[in-house]
Short mmCIF file of C-alpha atoms in Angstrom, two decimals:
data_model
loop_
_atom_site.label_atom_id
_atom_site.label_comp_id
_atom_site.label_asym_id
_atom_site.label_seq_id
_atom_site.Cartn_x
_atom_site.Cartn_y
_atom_site.Cartn_z
CA UNK A 1 0.00 0.00 0.00
CA UNK A 2 1.22 3.48 -0.81
CA UNK A 3 1.30 5.48 2.42
CA UNK A 4 1.71 9.10 3.40
CA UNK A 5 2.99 10.22 6.78
CA UNK A 6 0.66 9.28 9.63
CA UNK A 7 -0.66 12.14 11.72
CA UNK A 8 -1.19 11.81 15.49
CA UNK A 9 -4.49 12.78 17.10
CA UNK A 10 -2.72 15.41 19.19
CA UNK A 11 -1.21 16.96 16.10
CA UNK A 12 -4.55 16.86 14.30
CA UNK A 13 -6.12 18.83 17.16
CA UNK A 14 -3.37 21.43 17.04
CA UNK A 15 -3.60 21.63 13.29
CA UNK A 16 -7.35 22.09 13.40
CA UNK A 17 -6.87 25.19 15.53
CA UNK A 18 -4.15 26.47 13.22
CA UNK A 19 -6.24 25.86 10.13
CA UNK A 20 -8.90 28.22 11.48
CA UNK A 21 -6.27 30.95 11.54
CA UNK A 22 -4.59 30.15 8.26
CA UNK A 23 -5.40 31.60 4.87
CA UNK A 24 -4.32 28.77 2.59
CA UNK A 25 -7.63 26.97 2.16
CA UNK A 26 -9.18 28.03 -1.12
CA UNK A 27 -12.76 28.78 -2.02
CA UNK A 28 -13.11 25.72 -4.18
CA UNK A 29 -15.91 25.09 -6.58
CA UNK A 30 -15.66 21.30 -6.19
CA UNK A 31 -14.47 18.88 -3.56
CA UNK A 32 -14.83 15.28 -2.46
CA UNK A 33 -14.20 13.48 0.84
CA UNK A 34 -13.37 9.77 0.82
CA UNK A 35 -10.96 7.05 1.91
CA UNK A 36 -8.35 6.91 -0.81
CA UNK A 37 -8.18 3.45 -2.46
CA UNK A 38 -4.36 3.42 -2.48
CA UNK A 39 -3.39 5.52 0.51
CA UNK A 40 -6.03 4.07 2.82
CA UNK A 41 -6.48 7.42 4.60
CA UNK A 42 -9.58 9.58 4.85
CA UNK A 43 -9.03 12.78 2.90
CA UNK A 44 -10.75 15.70 1.26
CA UNK A 45 -9.64 16.90 -2.16
CA UNK A 46 -10.55 20.38 -3.44
CA UNK A 47 -9.96 21.46 -7.02
CA UNK A 48 -10.81 24.77 -8.67
CA UNK A 49 -9.53 26.92 -11.50
CA UNK A 50 -5.83 27.44 -10.89
CA UNK A 51 -5.71 25.92 -7.40
CA UNK A 52 -5.98 22.64 -5.56
CA UNK A 53 -5.59 21.17 -2.10
CA UNK A 54 -5.97 17.87 -0.35
CA UNK A 55 -6.33 17.35 3.37
CA UNK A 56 -5.74 14.21 5.43
CA UNK A 57 -7.94 14.07 8.53
CA UNK A 58 -8.44 17.83 8.21
CA UNK A 59 -4.75 18.62 7.86
CA UNK A 60 -3.79 20.41 4.60
CA UNK A 61 -1.13 18.07 3.26
CA UNK A 62 -0.70 19.56 -0.22
CA UNK A 63 -1.70 22.97 -1.57
CA UNK A 64 -1.51 24.71 -4.94
CA UNK A 65 -2.23 28.28 -3.76
CA UNK A 66 -5.20 30.14 -5.17
CA UNK A 67 -4.42 32.53 -8.05
CA UNK A 68 -6.74 35.05 -6.40
CA UNK A 69 -4.35 35.58 -3.49
CA UNK A 70 -0.82 36.84 -3.22
CA UNK A 71 1.67 34.21 -2.09
CA UNK A 72 4.83 35.73 -0.63
CA UNK A 73 4.29 38.87 -2.66
CA UNK A 74 3.42 37.31 -6.04
CA UNK A 75 0.33 35.95 -7.76
CA UNK A 76 0.72 32.79 -9.80
CA UNK A 77 -1.19 29.64 -10.81
CA UNK A 78 -3.58 31.77 -12.88
CA UNK A 79 -3.82 29.52 -15.92
CA UNK A 80 -1.78 27.62 -18.44
CA UNK A 81 -1.32 30.86 -20.37
CA UNK A 82 2.11 32.42 -20.06
CA UNK A 83 2.06 36.20 -20.32
CA UNK A 84 3.33 39.46 -18.83
CA UNK A 85 1.67 38.65 -15.51
CA UNK A 86 4.15 35.87 -14.78
CA UNK A 87 6.78 37.35 -12.44
CA UNK A 88 10.43 37.08 -13.55
CA UNK A 89 12.79 34.83 -11.62
CA UNK A 90 14.55 37.71 -9.82
CA UNK A 91 11.27 39.29 -8.72
CA UNK A 92 9.72 36.06 -7.45
CA UNK A 93 12.75 34.87 -5.48
CA UNK A 94 13.58 38.33 -4.11
CA UNK A 95 10.06 38.56 -2.70
CA UNK A 96 10.42 35.08 -1.23
CA UNK A 97 13.53 36.30 0.57
CA UNK A 98 11.62 39.41 1.70
CA UNK A 99 8.95 37.16 3.21
CA UNK A 100 11.57 35.57 5.47
CA UNK A 101 11.70 38.89 7.30
CA UNK A 102 7.93 38.99 7.85
CA UNK A 103 7.27 41.55 5.13
CA UNK A 104 4.02 39.95 3.93
CA UNK A 105 0.87 39.32 5.93
CA UNK A 106 0.17 35.67 6.79
CA UNK A 107 3.81 34.74 6.18
CA UNK A 108 5.55 34.90 9.57
CA UNK A 109 9.30 34.85 10.05
CA UNK A 110 10.18 31.14 9.89
CA UNK A 111 11.98 29.39 12.70
CA UNK A 112 14.20 27.77 10.10
CA UNK A 113 14.70 28.15 6.35
CA UNK A 114 16.80 26.03 4.03
CA UNK A 115 17.24 25.61 0.31
CA UNK A 116 16.08 22.29 -1.11
CA UNK A 117 17.38 19.73 -3.58
CA UNK A 118 21.06 19.86 -4.47
CA UNK A 119 21.25 23.38 -3.00
CA UNK A 120 20.49 22.24 0.57
CA UNK A 121 24.11 21.67 1.73
CA UNK A 122 25.05 25.17 0.53
CA UNK A 123 22.24 27.05 2.26
CA UNK A 124 24.45 28.99 4.68
CA UNK A 125 26.89 30.03 1.97
CA UNK A 126 24.22 31.21 -0.46
CA UNK A 127 22.03 32.96 2.11
CA UNK A 128 25.06 34.91 3.37
CA UNK A 129 25.51 36.52 -0.05
CA UNK A 130 24.02 39.89 -1.05
CA UNK A 131 20.63 39.37 -2.69
CA UNK A 132 21.87 40.00 -6.24
CA UNK A 133 24.65 37.42 -5.89
CA UNK A 134 22.29 35.06 -4.09
CA UNK A 135 19.95 35.10 -7.09
CA UNK A 136 22.77 34.41 -9.53
CA UNK A 137 24.13 31.58 -7.38
CA UNK A 138 20.68 29.96 -7.23
CA UNK A 139 20.29 30.22 -11.00
CA UNK A 140 23.65 28.56 -11.54
CA UNK A 141 23.12 25.86 -8.93
CA UNK A 142 19.58 25.15 -10.12
CA UNK A 143 20.75 24.58 -13.69
CA UNK A 144 18.97 27.64 -15.08
CA UNK A 145 22.12 28.76 -16.90
CA UNK A 146 22.81 25.40 -18.50
CA UNK A 147 25.80 23.11 -18.24
CA UNK A 148 28.42 25.85 -18.42
CA UNK A 149 26.61 27.96 -15.85
CA UNK A 150 27.93 25.84 -13.00
CA UNK A 151 31.42 27.30 -13.48
CA UNK A 152 30.20 30.57 -11.95
CA UNK A 153 29.78 28.78 -8.62
CA UNK A 154 33.56 28.73 -8.19
CA UNK A 155 33.32 32.46 -7.57
CA UNK A 156 31.21 31.92 -4.45
CA UNK A 157 32.27 30.64 -1.01
CA UNK A 158 31.63 26.98 -0.24
CA UNK A 159 31.90 25.55 -3.76
CA UNK A 160 34.82 23.46 -4.99
CA UNK A 161 35.95 22.24 -8.39
CA UNK A 162 34.76 18.76 -7.41
CA UNK A 163 31.30 20.15 -6.63
CA UNK A 164 31.09 21.81 -10.02
CA UNK A 165 32.26 18.66 -11.78
CA UNK A 166 29.54 16.67 -10.00
CA UNK A 167 26.85 19.19 -10.90
CA UNK A 168 27.88 19.04 -14.54
CA UNK A 169 27.87 15.26 -14.54
CA UNK A 170 24.36 15.11 -13.05
CA UNK A 171 22.93 18.00 -15.07
CA UNK A 172 19.96 17.38 -17.29
CA UNK A 173 17.66 19.63 -19.22
CA UNK A 174 13.93 19.63 -18.44
CA UNK A 175 11.06 20.68 -20.62
CA UNK A 176 7.27 20.88 -20.51
CA UNK A 177 4.53 21.05 -23.12
CA UNK A 178 1.86 23.72 -22.63
CA UNK A 179 -0.73 24.44 -25.33
CA UNK A 180 1.44 22.63 -27.88
CA UNK A 181 4.46 24.79 -27.06
CA UNK A 182 7.64 23.33 -25.57
CA UNK A 183 9.35 25.32 -22.82
CA UNK A 184 12.57 24.75 -20.86
CA UNK A 185 11.51 24.09 -17.27
CA UNK A 186 13.16 24.11 -13.85
CA UNK A 187 12.09 23.96 -10.21
CA UNK A 188 13.52 25.31 -6.96
CA UNK A 189 12.49 23.87 -3.62
CA UNK A 190 12.60 25.61 -0.23
CA UNK A 191 12.14 24.21 3.26
CA UNK A 192 10.43 26.16 6.06
CA UNK A 193 9.94 25.43 9.73
CA UNK A 194 7.58 27.58 11.79
CA UNK A 195 6.74 27.79 15.48
CA UNK A 196 3.03 27.13 15.05
CA UNK A 197 1.25 23.79 14.79
CA UNK A 198 1.90 23.49 11.08
CA UNK A 199 5.54 22.77 11.85
CA UNK A 200 7.38 22.26 8.59
CA UNK A 201 6.70 22.32 4.88
CA UNK A 202 8.30 22.53 1.46
CA UNK A 203 7.46 25.05 -1.23
CA UNK A 204 8.33 24.48 -4.87
CA UNK A 205 8.64 27.29 -7.41
CA UNK A 206 8.30 26.16 -11.04
CA UNK A 207 9.76 28.30 -13.84
CA UNK A 208 9.61 28.22 -17.62
CA UNK A 209 11.99 29.97 -20.00
CA UNK A 210 10.25 32.16 -22.54
CA UNK A 211 11.55 33.96 -25.58
CA UNK A 212 12.51 37.50 -24.69
CA UNK A 213 11.58 37.26 -21.00
CA UNK A 214 14.03 34.64 -19.78
CA UNK A 215 12.83 32.61 -16.77
CA UNK A 216 9.39 33.42 -15.34
CA UNK A 217 7.45 31.87 -12.47
CA UNK A 218 4.57 29.65 -13.55
CA UNK A 219 3.45 27.74 -10.46
CA UNK A 220 3.95 27.42 -6.72
CA UNK A 221 3.11 24.29 -4.76
CA UNK A 222 3.22 23.78 -1.01
CA UNK A 223 3.70 20.43 0.68
CA UNK A 224 3.46 19.90 4.43
CA UNK A 225 6.14 17.26 4.45
CA UNK A 226 9.92 17.05 4.21
CA UNK A 227 10.06 13.52 2.90
CA UNK A 228 10.42 14.01 -0.87
CA UNK A 229 13.84 12.37 -0.71
CA UNK A 230 12.66 9.70 1.71
CA UNK A 231 9.84 8.78 -0.67
CA UNK A 232 12.43 8.72 -3.43
CA UNK A 233 10.18 10.25 -6.05
CA UNK A 234 11.17 12.15 -9.14
CA UNK A 235 10.26 15.85 -9.13
CA UNK A 236 10.31 17.10 -12.70
CA UNK A 237 12.56 20.13 -13.05
CA UNK A 238 14.31 19.80 -9.68
CA UNK A 239 18.07 19.31 -9.96
CA UNK A 240 19.17 16.04 -8.43
CA UNK A 241 15.95 14.15 -9.18
CA UNK A 242 16.48 10.63 -10.45
CA UNK A 243 14.52 9.82 -13.61
CA UNK A 244 14.79 6.10 -12.84
CA UNK A 245 12.24 6.66 -10.07
CA UNK A 246 9.65 7.11 -12.85
CA UNK A 247 10.16 3.72 -14.48
CA UNK A 248 7.51 1.88 -12.48
CA UNK A 249 4.99 4.73 -12.65
CA UNK A 250 5.36 5.11 -16.42
CA UNK A 251 5.17 1.37 -17.00
CA UNK A 252 1.96 1.32 -14.95
CA UNK A 253 0.59 4.23 -17.01
CA UNK A 254 1.18 2.33 -20.26
CA UNK A 255 -0.18 -0.94 -18.84
CA UNK A 256 3.25 -2.52 -19.08
CA UNK A 257 3.60 -1.66 -22.76
CA UNK A 258 6.45 0.39 -24.21
CA UNK A 259 6.16 3.57 -26.31
CA UNK A 260 6.43 2.76 -29.99
CA UNK A 261 5.18 -0.83 -29.71
CA UNK A 262 3.33 -1.96 -32.80
CA UNK A 263 -0.42 -2.42 -32.98
CA UNK A 264 0.07 -6.15 -33.45
CA UNK A 265 2.35 -6.48 -30.42
CA UNK A 266 -0.07 -4.70 -28.10
CA UNK A 267 -3.03 -6.68 -29.43
CA UNK A 268 -1.20 -9.97 -28.90
CA UNK A 269 -0.33 -9.08 -25.30
CA UNK A 270 -3.70 -7.64 -24.28
CA UNK A 271 -6.25 -9.51 -26.39
CA UNK A 272 -8.27 -6.29 -26.43
CA UNK A 273 -11.11 -5.13 -28.66
CA UNK A 274 -10.05 -3.52 -31.93
CA UNK A 275 -11.76 -0.19 -32.52
CA UNK A 276 -11.77 2.61 -35.05
CA UNK A 277 -8.87 4.95 -35.72
CA UNK A 278 -6.11 2.57 -34.67
CA UNK A 279 -7.29 1.77 -31.15
CA UNK A 280 -7.39 -1.27 -28.89
CA UNK A 281 -9.67 -1.25 -25.83
CA UNK A 282 -9.83 -3.25 -22.62
CA UNK A 283 -13.29 -2.79 -21.16
CA UNK A 284 -12.71 -4.20 -17.69
CA UNK A 285 -9.48 -3.26 -15.95
CA UNK A 286 -8.29 -0.96 -13.16
CA UNK A 287 -5.77 1.78 -12.51
CA UNK A 288 -4.72 3.00 -9.06
CA UNK A 289 -7.20 0.48 -7.60
CA UNK A 290 -10.13 2.07 -9.44
CA UNK A 291 -12.25 0.29 -12.08
CA UNK A 292 -11.95 1.67 -15.59
CA UNK A 293 -11.62 0.90 -19.28
CA UNK A 294 -8.37 1.39 -21.16
CA UNK A 295 -7.81 2.42 -24.76
CA UNK A 296 -4.46 2.22 -26.55
CA UNK A 297 -3.89 4.79 -29.32
CA UNK A 298 -1.52 4.36 -32.26
CA UNK A 299 -0.04 6.83 -34.71
CA UNK A 300 -0.13 6.66 -38.50
CA UNK A 301 2.70 4.14 -38.42
CA UNK A 302 0.74 1.93 -36.01
CA UNK A 303 3.07 2.72 -33.09
CA UNK A 304 1.76 3.13 -29.55
CA UNK A 305 1.87 6.75 -28.38
CA UNK A 306 -1.02 7.16 -25.93
CA UNK A 307 -3.20 5.41 -23.37
CA UNK A 308 -6.56 6.68 -22.11
CA UNK A 309 -8.28 5.39 -18.98
CA UNK A 310 -12.00 6.02 -18.51
CA UNK A 311 -13.23 5.69 -14.94
CA UNK A 312 -16.72 4.64 -13.88
CA UNK A 313 -17.36 7.19 -11.12
CA UNK A 314 -17.09 10.98 -10.91
CA UNK A 315 -15.27 10.70 -7.57
CA UNK A 316 -12.43 8.88 -9.34
CA UNK A 317 -11.21 12.28 -10.55
CA UNK A 318 -10.27 13.25 -7.00
CA UNK A 319 -8.72 9.88 -6.19
CA UNK A 320 -6.69 10.00 -9.39
CA UNK A 321 -5.49 13.53 -8.57
CA UNK A 322 -3.88 12.24 -5.36
CA UNK A 323 -2.52 9.10 -7.05
CA UNK A 324 -0.86 11.24 -9.71
CA UNK A 325 0.57 13.57 -7.07
CA UNK A 326 2.09 10.55 -5.32
CA UNK A 327 3.82 9.52 -8.54
CA UNK A 328 4.49 12.80 -10.36
CA UNK A 329 4.13 15.54 -7.73
CA UNK A 330 3.03 18.97 -8.92
CA UNK A 331 0.45 19.48 -11.69
CA UNK A 332 1.41 22.18 -14.15
CA UNK A 333 -2.11 23.08 -15.30
CA UNK A 334 -5.45 23.22 -13.48
CA UNK A 335 -8.07 24.89 -15.65
CA UNK A 336 -11.71 25.90 -15.31
CA UNK A 337 -12.97 22.68 -16.90
CA UNK A 338 -11.29 20.49 -14.25
CA UNK A 339 -8.55 19.51 -16.64
CA UNK A 340 -5.38 18.93 -14.69
CA UNK A 341 -2.08 18.26 -16.45
CA UNK A 342 1.32 16.94 -15.41
CA UNK A 343 4.40 17.13 -17.61
CA UNK A 344 7.51 15.07 -18.11
CA UNK A 345 10.21 15.55 -20.74
CA UNK A 346 8.42 13.27 -23.19
CA UNK A 347 5.01 12.64 -21.64
CA UNK A 348 1.89 14.76 -21.20
CA UNK A 349 -0.50 13.52 -18.50
CA UNK A 350 -4.04 14.91 -18.57
CA UNK A 351 -6.78 14.22 -16.02
CA UNK A 352 -10.24 15.41 -17.07
CA UNK A 353 -13.08 15.55 -14.55
CA UNK A 354 -15.81 17.48 -16.35
CA UNK A 355 -18.12 14.46 -16.75
CA UNK A 356 -19.53 11.57 -14.72
CA UNK A 357 -16.83 9.35 -16.21
CA UNK A 358 -13.47 11.10 -15.75
CA UNK A 359 -10.62 10.25 -18.11
CA UNK A 360 -6.87 10.07 -17.65
CA UNK A 361 -4.49 10.02 -20.60
CA UNK A 362 -0.74 9.50 -20.93
CA UNK A 363 0.61 10.79 -24.25
CA UNK A 364 4.16 10.39 -25.49
CA UNK A 365 5.42 13.40 -27.46
#
């Protein structure tokens, strides 16, 4: 069974009091409360245009902040459209640093703050720099300046030639697909500890690189947990993530098939029903412990490029949202029609909940 961190009754009571004082819960248009089929915990999932949240026993475990509210001085998560409203990297991170001094309402001075991912061991060195240098060091360390950008780290205290060589060896480029456009993509993670009952949490800032505007902030996600490394899950865009952690999840998504398999190979292995437009369907299967049908889609060369799962209950949308978070972390798009999308370098994942029979597709691009 996939499990999330257990929460004690004492902590739940404290958190309930804190939740009444907090401003993170969104005014959601839709929500569902249930015992998750994989996690086995009672939770409530809220999803609305631009924002999402799920709570476990009343505790907000994961939050995509509402686009209607300022989060540490910036507004994000508005839509999948990328425009002049997306704050530049320097603006977004400078305001995050400002929030550490209590500049913004509802964001108290944290008891502890650390950089996340590969930057964590260098927190003291980077945070001791003037803000302008701090921003440049974070860009270099986060891979925003490409492979050669790591060399600039040698000009800052705490970094050695061996460190830079390791960063270069582990460097990889990330990308996402939004409205049929491909963007370079990177994520920074920050760890906070506060004195109140919430305790500790991570925040992830997701950036895309646009023509003429360089890196701009697209999405913020907040996770009341420090165990991303302990759960050993891949976070797309975060330096140091291991793509091998996706192998099982992606194999599950494609029903054990491989991208590019021929129509005949998939048919032989599944014994499914042949349909129109190069499709094969299994009418009685399950995904994430939820009953559904599965359709395999093939391109003009009869090669597998997409799977679509169709669930039998409207509530499956909310269960699938959590199951996808467990495997792929932060959604990149949440739109008004309850379409939620995750991105990998070569896969677009779309969860649609605007009908009684939600669908989930995995498309190779």
